[in-house]
Amino acid sequence: MHSLGRHLLLELYDCSSEILNNLETVKATLVEAAKRAEATIIDVVFHEFNPFGISGVVVIAESHLSIHTWPEYRYAAVDIFSCGDVLQPELAANYLVEQFAAERTSVMDVQRGMFLNAAMPVVNKSPVAVS
Amino acid sequence: MHSLGRHLLLELYDCSSEILNNLETVKATLVEAAKRAEATIIDVVFHEFNPFGISGVVVIAESHLSIHTWPEYRYAAVDIFSCGDVLQPELAANYLVEQFAAERTSVMDVQRGMFLNAAMPVVNKSPVAVS
C-alpha cells in the first residue's frame, strides 16, 4: 500500500481563548509550526472574523497547514496535510498544542491518495510559480 | 451532540490528468465549487509545482476549500471544511467530481469540534479584515 499524502486532523480543546483570538499570534504560531516540521513555506494567508475567530492557511511545498479558531469555545481545528518523506507533522502538532495551551486534544491520521500498486516514487515538489 | 465544523475529505481518482495540471482550470473550478456551495469567498491562493501538480486554497467565511492535485496519478485530494448552516458542501463535491471527470471517488464526512453540551449557537462569521 502506498499513499501520496498524510493528513493529520488535530482537535485542540480548552485552549487559551486570548491566544486563539489574536491574529498575529495565531499566524506566527502556525508559521513556526510549519518551520519546525521542516516544511518549505510558499504562502501565508490569515483572516480575522466577526465576532470572534481566526482562519489561516500556510501553503507549503509539501501541501498545507490550516487553522480555524473558535475562541468562544476555546477550540481550534488544525489540519496538517503533507506529502513526501521530509515533513515531520508530529513536530508541528506538538508545538501547536503547547503554544495554544490545549488541555485536551485528539488527532486523526488519515492517508490520502491510497494506491495498491503504485510504481512511481512520491517526491517532494518544488514551486514553479508564486501567483 | 453538537459540532462546530463539518469537514468533507474527498478523494478523486482516475481524473483527467490534463485538467489536474492546468492551474487556471483547477482554480476556476474550486472557486465555482465554493460558489455553488453558497460560500462567501474571502481569499483565493493557488500555486503550481514542479514537475506536476497544483495546490490551492479558497478561504471562505465558513472556513475553507483546499485542493492538491497529482496529475501523474490522475488523483486530487479535496477538503471542504465548513461551519454554520448555510453552506452545502455536497454541491461543491458533486461539481468537482464532474469537472475533474473523476471515475472513482470516496468521501469522509468528519465532524470537527464536537461538544456534548454546548449552549452557544454556532453562527456564520463575517470577515472583519482582509489582510
PDB file of C-alpha atoms in Angstrom:
ATOM      1  CA  MET A   1       0.000   0.000   0.000  1.00  0.00           C
ATOM      2  CA  HIS A   2       1.193   3.397  -0.913  1.00  0.00           C
ATOM      3  CA  SER A   3      -0.256   6.830  -0.155  1.00  0.00           C
ATOM      4  CA  LEU A   4       0.506  10.182  -1.722  1.00  0.00           C
ATOM      5  CA  GLY A   5      -0.349  12.295   1.285  1.00  0.00           C
ATOM      6  CA  ARG A   6      -0.604  12.139   5.029  1.00  0.00           C
ATOM      7  CA  HIS A   7      -3.231  14.290   6.688  1.00  0.00           C
ATOM      8  CA  LEU A   8      -3.361  14.978  10.429  1.00  0.00           C
ATOM      9  CA  LEU A   9      -6.691  16.321  11.704  1.00  0.00           C
ATOM     10  CA  LEU A  10      -5.902  17.888  15.036  1.00  0.00           C
ATOM     11  CA  GLU A  11      -8.588  18.885  17.523  1.00  0.00           C
ATOM     12  CA  LEU A  12      -7.412  21.349  20.170  1.00  0.00           C
ATOM     13  CA  TYR A  13      -9.828  21.844  23.078  1.00  0.00           C
ATOM     14  CA  ASP A  14      -9.645  24.013  26.201  1.00  0.00           C
ATOM     15  CA  CYS A  15      -7.059  26.317  24.689  1.00  0.00           C
ATOM     16  CA  SER A  16      -6.261  29.875  25.745  1.00  0.00           C
ATOM     17  CA  SER A  17      -9.107  31.894  24.230  1.00  0.00           C
ATOM     18  CA  GLU A  18      -6.971  35.029  24.327  1.00  0.00           C
ATOM     19  CA  ILE A  19      -4.316  33.423  22.132  1.00  0.00           C
ATOM     20  CA  LEU A  20      -6.916  31.938  19.766  1.00  0.00           C
ATOM     21  CA  ASN A  21      -8.382  35.386  19.130  1.00  0.00           C
ATOM     22  CA  ASN A  22      -5.074  37.101  18.383  1.00  0.00           C
ATOM     23  CA  LEU A  23      -4.434  37.191  14.641  1.00  0.00           C
ATOM     24  CA  GLU A  24      -0.711  37.899  14.844  1.00  0.00           C
ATOM     25  CA  THR A  25      -0.077  35.227  17.461  1.00  0.00           C
ATOM     26  CA  VAL A  26      -2.064  32.537  15.652  1.00  0.00           C
ATOM     27  CA  LYS A  27      -0.344  33.379  12.364  1.00  0.00           C
ATOM     28  CA  ALA A  28       3.169  33.388  13.864  1.00  0.00           C
ATOM     29  CA  THR A  29       2.449  30.109  15.658  1.00  0.00           C
ATOM     30  CA  LEU A  30       1.250  28.291  12.546  1.00  0.00           C
ATOM     31  CA  VAL A  31       4.215  29.584  10.538  1.00  0.00           C
ATOM     32  CA  GLU A  32       6.629  28.450  13.250  1.00  0.00           C
ATOM     33  CA  ALA A  33       4.891  25.058  13.392  1.00  0.00           C
ATOM     34  CA  ALA A  34       5.444  24.680   9.636  1.00  0.00           C
ATOM     35  CA  LYS A  35       9.126  25.541  10.057  1.00  0.00           C
ATOM     36  CA  ARG A  36       9.551  23.036  12.892  1.00  0.00           C
ATOM     37  CA  ALA A  37       8.025  20.350  10.684  1.00  0.00           C
ATOM     38  CA  GLU A  38      10.733  21.152   8.086  1.00  0.00           C
ATOM     39  CA  ALA A  39       8.166  22.460   5.618  1.00  0.00           C
ATOM     40  CA  THR A  40       9.007  24.776   2.740  1.00  0.00           C
ATOM     41  CA  ILE A  41       6.662  27.751   3.114  1.00  0.00           C
ATOM     42  CA  ILE A  42       5.184  29.088  -0.130  1.00  0.00           C
ATOM     43  CA  ASP A  43       2.375  31.390   1.017  1.00  0.00           C
ATOM     44  CA  VAL A  44       0.667  32.566   4.208  1.00  0.00           C
ATOM     45  CA  VAL A  45      -2.960  33.755   4.309  1.00  0.00           C
ATOM     46  CA  PHE A  46      -4.784  34.730   7.500  1.00  0.00           C
ATOM     47  CA  HIS A  47      -8.103  36.429   8.214  1.00  0.00           C
ATOM     48  CA  GLU A  48      -9.941  37.579  11.305  1.00  0.00           C
ATOM     49  CA  PHE A  49     -13.692  37.133  11.727  1.00  0.00           C
ATOM     50  CA  ASN A  50     -16.510  38.888  13.497  1.00  0.00           C
ATOM     51  CA  PRO A  51     -17.371  38.474  16.342  1.00  0.00           C
ATOM     52  CA  PHE A  52     -14.535  36.010  17.065  1.00  0.00           C
ATOM     53  CA  GLY A  53     -12.141  33.718  15.321  1.00  0.00           C
ATOM     54  CA  ILE A  54      -9.189  33.410  13.009  1.00  0.00           C
ATOM     55  CA  SER A  55      -8.848  31.371   9.814  1.00  0.00           C
ATOM     56  CA  GLY A  56      -5.489  30.806   8.250  1.00  0.00           C
ATOM     57  CA  VAL A  57      -3.576  28.674   5.806  1.00  0.00           C
ATOM     58  CA  VAL A  58       0.142  28.156   5.347  1.00  0.00           C
ATOM     59  CA  VAL A  59       0.668  26.772   1.855  1.00  0.00           C
ATOM     60  CA  ILE A  60       3.819  24.646   1.795  1.00  0.00           C
ATOM     61  CA  ALA A  61       5.637  22.831  -0.998  1.00  0.00           C
ATOM     62  CA  GLU A  62       4.544  19.631   0.766  1.00  0.00           C
ATOM     63  CA  SER A  63       0.803  20.653   0.792  1.00  0.00           C
ATOM     64  CA  HIS A  64      -0.648  22.852   3.620  1.00  0.00           C
ATOM     65  CA  LEU A  65      -1.354  23.634   7.236  1.00  0.00           C
ATOM     66  CA  SER A  66      -4.696  25.241   8.103  1.00  0.00           C
ATOM     67  CA  ILE A  67      -6.308  26.521  11.264  1.00  0.00           C
ATOM     68  CA  HIS A  68      -9.753  27.729  12.283  1.00  0.00           C
ATOM     69  CA  THR A  69     -10.199  29.047  15.801  1.00  0.00           C
ATOM     70  CA  TRP A  70     -13.341  29.465  17.940  1.00  0.00           C
ATOM     71  CA  PRO A  71     -12.038  31.463  20.917  1.00  0.00           C
ATOM     72  CA  GLU A  72     -15.533  31.493  22.454  1.00  0.00           C
ATOM     73  CA  TYR A  73     -15.318  27.684  22.670  1.00  0.00           C
ATOM     74  CA  ARG A  74     -11.566  27.646  23.410  1.00  0.00           C
ATOM     75  CA  TYR A  75     -11.311  25.333  20.379  1.00  0.00           C
ATOM     76  CA  ALA A  76      -9.129  25.212  17.286  1.00  0.00           C
ATOM     77  CA  ALA A  77      -9.280  22.854  14.305  1.00  0.00           C
ATOM     78  CA  VAL A  78      -5.885  22.301  12.714  1.00  0.00           C
ATOM     79  CA  ASP A  79      -5.048  20.336   9.581  1.00  0.00           C
ATOM     80  CA  ILE A  80      -1.548  19.333   8.606  1.00  0.00           C
ATOM     81  CA  PHE A  81      -1.525  17.869   5.112  1.00  0.00           C
ATOM     82  CA  SER A  82       1.848  16.691   3.861  1.00  0.00           C
ATOM     83  CA  CYS A  83       3.417  14.702   1.079  1.00  0.00           C
ATOM     84  CA  GLY A  84       6.905  13.346   0.710  1.00  0.00           C
ATOM     85  CA  ASP A  85       9.239  11.966   3.343  1.00  0.00           C
ATOM     86  CA  VAL A  86      10.824  15.132   4.688  1.00  0.00           C
ATOM     87  CA  LEU A  87       7.993  16.713   6.628  1.00  0.00           C
ATOM     88  CA  GLN A  88       7.521  15.754  10.269  1.00  0.00           C
ATOM     89  CA  PRO A  89       3.921  16.740  11.043  1.00  0.00           C
ATOM     90  CA  GLU A  90       4.141  15.488  14.643  1.00  0.00           C
ATOM     91  CA  LEU A  91       6.642  18.247  15.433  1.00  0.00           C
ATOM     92  CA  ALA A  92       4.182  20.853  14.178  1.00  0.00           C
ATOM     93  CA  ALA A  93       1.300  19.257  16.096  1.00  0.00           C
ATOM     94  CA  ASN A  94       3.200  19.116  19.379  1.00  0.00           C
ATOM     95  CA  TYR A  95       4.294  22.727  19.036  1.00  0.00           C
ATOM     96  CA  LEU A  96       0.716  23.909  18.386  1.00  0.00           C
ATOM     97  CA  VAL A  97      -0.641  22.007  21.407  1.00  0.00           C
ATOM     98  CA  GLU A  98       1.958  23.700  23.603  1.00  0.00           C
ATOM     99  CA  GLN A  99       1.542  27.204  22.224  1.00  0.00           C
ATOM    100  CA  PHE A 100      -2.255  27.241  22.363  1.00  0.00           C
ATOM    101  CA  ALA A 101      -2.153  25.670  25.851  1.00  0.00           C
ATOM    102  CA  ALA A 102      -4.600  22.973  24.720  1.00  0.00           C
ATOM    103  CA  GLU A 103      -5.661  20.898  27.729  1.00  0.00           C
ATOM    104  CA  ARG A 104      -7.439  18.270  25.670  1.00  0.00           C
ATOM    105  CA  THR A 105      -6.546  17.106  22.184  1.00  0.00           C
ATOM    106  CA  SER A 106      -7.348  14.439  19.657  1.00  0.00           C
ATOM    107  CA  VAL A 107      -5.766  13.588  16.350  1.00  0.00           C
ATOM    108  CA  MET A 108      -6.796  11.610  13.307  1.00  0.00           C
ATOM    109  CA  ASP A 109      -4.055  10.412  10.986  1.00  0.00           C
ATOM    110  CA  VAL A 110      -5.541   9.937   7.511  1.00  0.00           C
ATOM    111  CA  GLN A 111      -3.724   8.551   4.485  1.00  0.00           C
ATOM    112  CA  ARG A 112      -4.753  10.424   1.337  1.00  0.00           C
ATOM    113  CA  GLY A 113      -4.438   9.063  -2.182  1.00  0.00           C
ATOM    114  CA  MET A 114      -4.050   5.353  -1.446  1.00  0.00           C
ATOM    115  CA  PHE A 115      -2.861   3.086  -4.239  1.00  0.00           C
ATOM    116  CA  LEU A 116      -2.418  -0.651  -4.017  1.00  0.00           C
ATOM    117  CA  ASN A 117       0.083  -0.788  -6.858  1.00  0.00           C
ATOM    118  CA  ALA A 118       1.959   2.415  -7.462  1.00  0.00           C
ATOM    119  CA  ALA A 119       5.162   2.229  -9.384  1.00  0.00           C
ATOM    120  CA  MET A 120       6.142   5.889  -9.295  1.00  0.00           C
ATOM    121  CA  PRO A 121       8.017   7.235  -6.303  1.00  0.00           C
ATOM    122  CA  VAL A 122       6.469  10.162  -4.451  1.00  0.00           C
ATOM    123  CA  VAL A 123       8.874  13.042  -4.388  1.00  0.00           C
ATOM    124  CA  ASN A 124       8.774  16.448  -2.797  1.00  0.00           C
ATOM    125  CA  LYS A 125       7.635  19.068  -5.243  1.00  0.00           C
ATOM    126  CA  SER A 126       9.192  22.426  -5.919  1.00  0.00           C
ATOM    127  CA  PRO A 127       7.137  25.519  -6.627  1.00  0.00           C
ATOM    128  CA  VAL A 128       7.364  26.849 -10.158  1.00  0.00           C
ATOM    129  CA  ALA A 129       5.148  29.883  -9.764  1.00  0.00           C
ATOM    130  CA  VAL A 130       4.143  32.156  -6.928  1.00  0.00           C
ATOM    131  CA  SER A 131       0.926  33.803  -8.021  1.00  0.00           C
TER     132      SER A 131
ATOM    133  CA  MET B   1     -24.074  16.336  20.382  1.00  0.00           C
ATOM    134  CA  HIS B   2     -23.031  19.478  18.692  1.00  0.00           C
ATOM    135  CA  SER B   3     -20.175  20.195  16.280  1.00  0.00           C
ATOM    136  CA  LEU B   4     -18.657  23.483  15.203  1.00  0.00           C
ATOM    137  CA  GLY B   5     -17.469  22.352  11.814  1.00  0.00           C
ATOM    138  CA  ARG B   6     -18.140  19.793   9.144  1.00  0.00           C
ATOM    139  CA  HIS B   7     -15.201  18.560   7.115  1.00  0.00           C
ATOM    140  CA  LEU B   8     -15.527  16.551   3.903  1.00  0.00           C
ATOM    141  CA  LEU B   9     -12.352  14.734   2.824  1.00  0.00           C
ATOM    142  CA  LEU B  10     -12.876  13.987  -0.827  1.00  0.00           C
ATOM    143  CA  GLU B  11     -10.676  11.551  -2.756  1.00  0.00           C
ATOM    144  CA  LEU B  12     -10.871  11.935  -6.531  1.00  0.00           C
ATOM    145  CA  TYR B  13      -9.259   9.119  -8.510  1.00  0.00           C
ATOM    146  CA  ASP B  14      -8.913   8.482 -12.246  1.00  0.00           C
ATOM    147  CA  CYS B  15      -9.466  12.136 -13.109  1.00  0.00           C
ATOM    148  CA  SER B  16      -8.433  13.931 -16.272  1.00  0.00           C
ATOM    149  CA  SER B  17      -4.701  14.492 -15.784  1.00  0.00           C
ATOM    150  CA  GLU B  18      -4.778  17.354 -18.273  1.00  0.00           C
ATOM    151  CA  ILE B  19      -7.331  19.234 -16.185  1.00  0.00           C
ATOM    152  CA  LEU B  20      -5.498  18.469 -12.932  1.00  0.00           C
ATOM    153  CA  ASN B  21      -2.326  20.041 -14.296  1.00  0.00           C
ATOM    154  CA  ASN B  22      -3.938  23.264 -15.514  1.00  0.00           C
ATOM    155  CA  LEU B  23      -3.610  25.988 -12.873  1.00  0.00           C
ATOM    156  CA  GLU B  24      -6.312  28.263 -14.251  1.00  0.00           C
ATOM    157  CA  THR B  25      -8.820  25.457 -14.702  1.00  0.00           C
ATOM    158  CA  VAL B  26      -8.257  23.973 -11.245  1.00  0.00           C
ATOM    159  CA  LYS B  27      -8.503  27.432  -9.665  1.00  0.00           C
ATOM    160  CA  ALA B  28     -11.687  28.389 -11.536  1.00  0.00           C
ATOM    161  CA  THR B  29     -13.243  25.026 -10.703  1.00  0.00           C
ATOM    162  CA  LEU B  30     -12.580  25.277  -6.963  1.00  0.00           C
ATOM    163  CA  VAL B  31     -13.875  28.862  -6.890  1.00  0.00           C
ATOM    164  CA  GLU B  32     -17.029  27.833  -8.746  1.00  0.00           C
ATOM    165  CA  ALA B  33     -17.468  24.880  -6.369  1.00  0.00           C
ATOM    166  CA  ALA B  34     -17.324  27.294  -3.421  1.00  0.00           C
ATOM    167  CA  LYS B  35     -19.960  29.496  -5.051  1.00  0.00           C
ATOM    168  CA  ARG B  36     -22.242  26.550  -5.734  1.00  0.00           C
ATOM    169  CA  ALA B  37     -21.984  25.571  -2.062  1.00  0.00           C
ATOM    170  CA  GLU B  38     -23.207  29.103  -1.183  1.00  0.00           C
ATOM    171  CA  ALA B  39     -19.883  30.005   0.394  1.00  0.00           C
ATOM    172  CA  THR B  40     -18.705  33.572   0.949  1.00  0.00           C
ATOM    173  CA  ILE B  41     -15.270  33.762  -0.679  1.00  0.00           C
ATOM    174  CA  ILE B  42     -12.636  35.742   1.242  1.00  0.00           C
ATOM    175  CA  ASP B  43      -9.359  34.832  -0.461  1.00  0.00           C
ATOM    176  CA  VAL B  44      -8.027  32.585  -3.222  1.00  0.00           C
ATOM    177  CA  VAL B  45      -4.459  31.251  -3.265  1.00  0.00           C
ATOM    178  CA  PHE B  46      -3.116  28.835  -5.886  1.00  0.00           C
ATOM    179  CA  HIS B  47       0.354  27.581  -6.777  1.00  0.00           C
ATOM    180  CA  GLU B  48       1.805  25.326  -9.409  1.00  0.00           C
ATOM    181  CA  PHE B  49       4.530  22.799  -8.664  1.00  0.00           C
ATOM    182  CA  ASN B  50       7.397  21.186 -10.494  1.00  0.00           C
ATOM    183  CA  PRO B  51       7.283  18.706 -12.195  1.00  0.00           C
ATOM    184  CA  PHE B  52       3.482  18.379 -11.798  1.00  0.00           C
ATOM    185  CA  GLY B  53       0.656  19.434  -9.571  1.00  0.00           C
ATOM    186  CA  ILE B  54      -1.405  22.294  -8.272  1.00  0.00           C
ATOM    187  CA  SER B  55      -2.105  23.296  -4.671  1.00  0.00           C
ATOM    188  CA  GLY B  56      -4.805  25.770  -3.857  1.00  0.00           C
ATOM    189  CA  VAL B  57      -6.995  27.108  -1.096  1.00  0.00           C
ATOM    190  CA  VAL B  58     -10.213  29.087  -1.231  1.00  0.00           C
ATOM    191  CA  VAL B  59     -10.639  30.756   2.153  1.00  0.00           C
ATOM    192  CA  ILE B  60     -14.332  31.278   2.842  1.00  0.00           C
ATOM    193  CA  ALA B  61     -16.205  32.966   5.695  1.00  0.00           C
ATOM    194  CA  GLU B  62     -17.403  29.467   6.586  1.00  0.00           C
ATOM    195  CA  SER B  63     -13.803  28.017   6.717  1.00  0.00           C
ATOM    196  CA  HIS B  64     -12.049  26.728   3.551  1.00  0.00           C
ATOM    197  CA  LEU B  65     -11.821  24.537   0.488  1.00  0.00           C
ATOM    198  CA  SER B  66      -8.424  23.119  -0.450  1.00  0.00           C
ATOM    199  CA  ILE B  67      -7.078  21.013  -3.276  1.00  0.00           C
ATOM    200  CA  HIS B  68      -3.848  19.208  -4.070  1.00  0.00           C
ATOM    201  CA  THR B  69      -3.525  17.530  -7.439  1.00  0.00           C
ATOM    202  CA  TRP B  70      -1.207  14.769  -8.635  1.00  0.00           C
ATOM    203  CA  PRO B  71      -1.815  14.732 -12.411  1.00  0.00           C
ATOM    204  CA  GLU B  72       0.729  11.920 -12.840  1.00  0.00           C
ATOM    205  CA  TYR B  73      -1.538   9.731 -10.676  1.00  0.00           C
ATOM    206  CA  ARG B  74      -4.788  11.268 -12.012  1.00  0.00           C
ATOM    207  CA  TYR B  75      -5.600  11.969  -8.347  1.00  0.00           C
ATOM    208  CA  ALA B  76      -6.779  15.008  -6.398  1.00  0.00           C
ATOM    209  CA  ALA B  77      -7.299  15.427  -2.646  1.00  0.00           C
ATOM    210  CA  VAL B  78     -10.018  17.942  -1.845  1.00  0.00           C
ATOM    211  CA  ASP B  79     -11.083  19.217   1.572  1.00  0.00           C
ATOM    212  CA  ILE B  80     -14.273  21.142   2.166  1.00  0.00           C
ATOM    213  CA  PHE B  81     -14.321  22.500   5.711  1.00  0.00           C
ATOM    214  CA  SER B  82     -17.451  24.421   6.671  1.00  0.00           C
ATOM    215  CA  CYS B  83     -19.198  25.865   9.675  1.00  0.00           C
ATOM    216  CA  GLY B  84     -22.703  27.212  10.053  1.00  0.00           C
ATOM    217  CA  ASP B  85     -25.909  26.034   8.429  1.00  0.00           C
ATOM    218  CA  VAL B  86     -25.783  27.840   5.101  1.00  0.00           C
ATOM    219  CA  LEU B  87     -23.039  26.004   3.261  1.00  0.00           C
ATOM    220  CA  GLN B  88     -23.940  22.945   1.227  1.00  0.00           C
ATOM    221  CA  PRO B  89     -20.640  21.083   0.782  1.00  0.00           C
ATOM    222  CA  GLU B  90     -22.267  18.255  -1.186  1.00  0.00           C
ATOM    223  CA  LEU B  91     -22.993  20.672  -4.034  1.00  0.00           C
ATOM    224  CA  ALA B  92     -19.315  21.612  -4.183  1.00  0.00           C
ATOM    225  CA  ALA B  93     -18.240  17.960  -4.004  1.00  0.00           C
ATOM    226  CA  ASN B  94     -20.559  16.861  -6.814  1.00  0.00           C
ATOM    227  CA  TYR B  95     -19.436  19.713  -9.033  1.00  0.00           C
ATOM    228  CA  LEU B  96     -15.748  18.856  -8.509  1.00  0.00           C
ATOM    229  CA  VAL B  97     -16.307  15.173  -9.318  1.00  0.00           C
ATOM    230  CA  GLU B  98     -17.986  16.172 -12.575  1.00  0.00           C
ATOM    231  CA  GLN B  99     -15.473  18.802 -13.622  1.00  0.00           C
ATOM    232  CA  PHE B 100     -12.391  16.684 -12.951  1.00  0.00           C
ATOM    233  CA  ALA B 101     -14.066  13.689 -14.613  1.00  0.00           C
ATOM    234  CA  ALA B 102     -13.276  11.530 -11.571  1.00  0.00           C
ATOM    235  CA  GLU B 103     -14.162   7.920 -12.320  1.00  0.00           C
ATOM    236  CA  ARG B 104     -13.690   6.747  -8.752  1.00  0.00           C
ATOM    237  CA  THR B 105     -14.292   8.730  -5.586  1.00  0.00           C
ATOM    238  CA  SER B 106     -14.545   8.357  -1.849  1.00  0.00           C
ATOM    239  CA  VAL B 107     -15.581  10.801   0.823  1.00  0.00           C
ATOM    240  CA  MET B 108     -15.162  11.002   4.589  1.00  0.00           C
ATOM    241  CA  ASP B 109     -17.535  13.259   6.476  1.00  0.00           C
ATOM    242  CA  VAL B 110     -15.837  14.333   9.703  1.00  0.00           C
ATOM    243  CA  GLN B 111     -17.417  16.412  12.461  1.00  0.00           C
ATOM    244  CA  ARG B 112     -14.898  18.885  13.874  1.00  0.00           C
ATOM    245  CA  GLY B 113     -15.135  20.472  17.322  1.00  0.00           C
ATOM    246  CA  MET B 114     -17.592  18.114  18.976  1.00  0.00           C
ATOM    247  CA  PHE B 115     -19.187  19.199  22.252  1.00  0.00           C
ATOM    248  CA  LEU B 116     -21.622  17.165  24.304  1.00  0.00           C
ATOM    249  CA  ASN B 117     -23.139  20.199  25.989  1.00  0.00           C
ATOM    250  CA  ALA B 118     -22.810  23.413  24.044  1.00  0.00           C
ATOM    251  CA  ALA B 119     -25.100  26.270  24.934  1.00  0.00           C
ATOM    252  CA  MET B 120     -23.935  28.809  22.390  1.00  0.00           C
ATOM    253  CA  PRO B 121     -25.382  28.699  18.892  1.00  0.00           C
ATOM    254  CA  VAL B 122     -22.975  28.358  16.001  1.00  0.00           C
ATOM    255  CA  VAL B 123     -23.389  31.261  13.656  1.00  0.00           C
ATOM    256  CA  ASN B 124     -21.829  32.143  10.360  1.00  0.00           C
ATOM    257  CA  LYS B 125     -18.950  34.546  10.795  1.00  0.00           C
ATOM    258  CA  SER B 126     -18.263  37.715   8.876  1.00  0.00           C
ATOM    259  CA  PRO B 127     -14.786  38.805   7.918  1.00  0.00           C
ATOM    260  CA  VAL B 128     -13.503  41.889   9.706  1.00  0.00           C
ATOM    261  CA  ALA B 129     -10.174  42.190   7.966  1.00  0.00           C
ATOM    262  CA  VAL B 130      -8.754  41.129   4.641  1.00  0.00           C
ATOM    263  CA  SER B 131      -5.006  41.044   5.096  1.00  0.00           C
TER     264      SER B 131
END
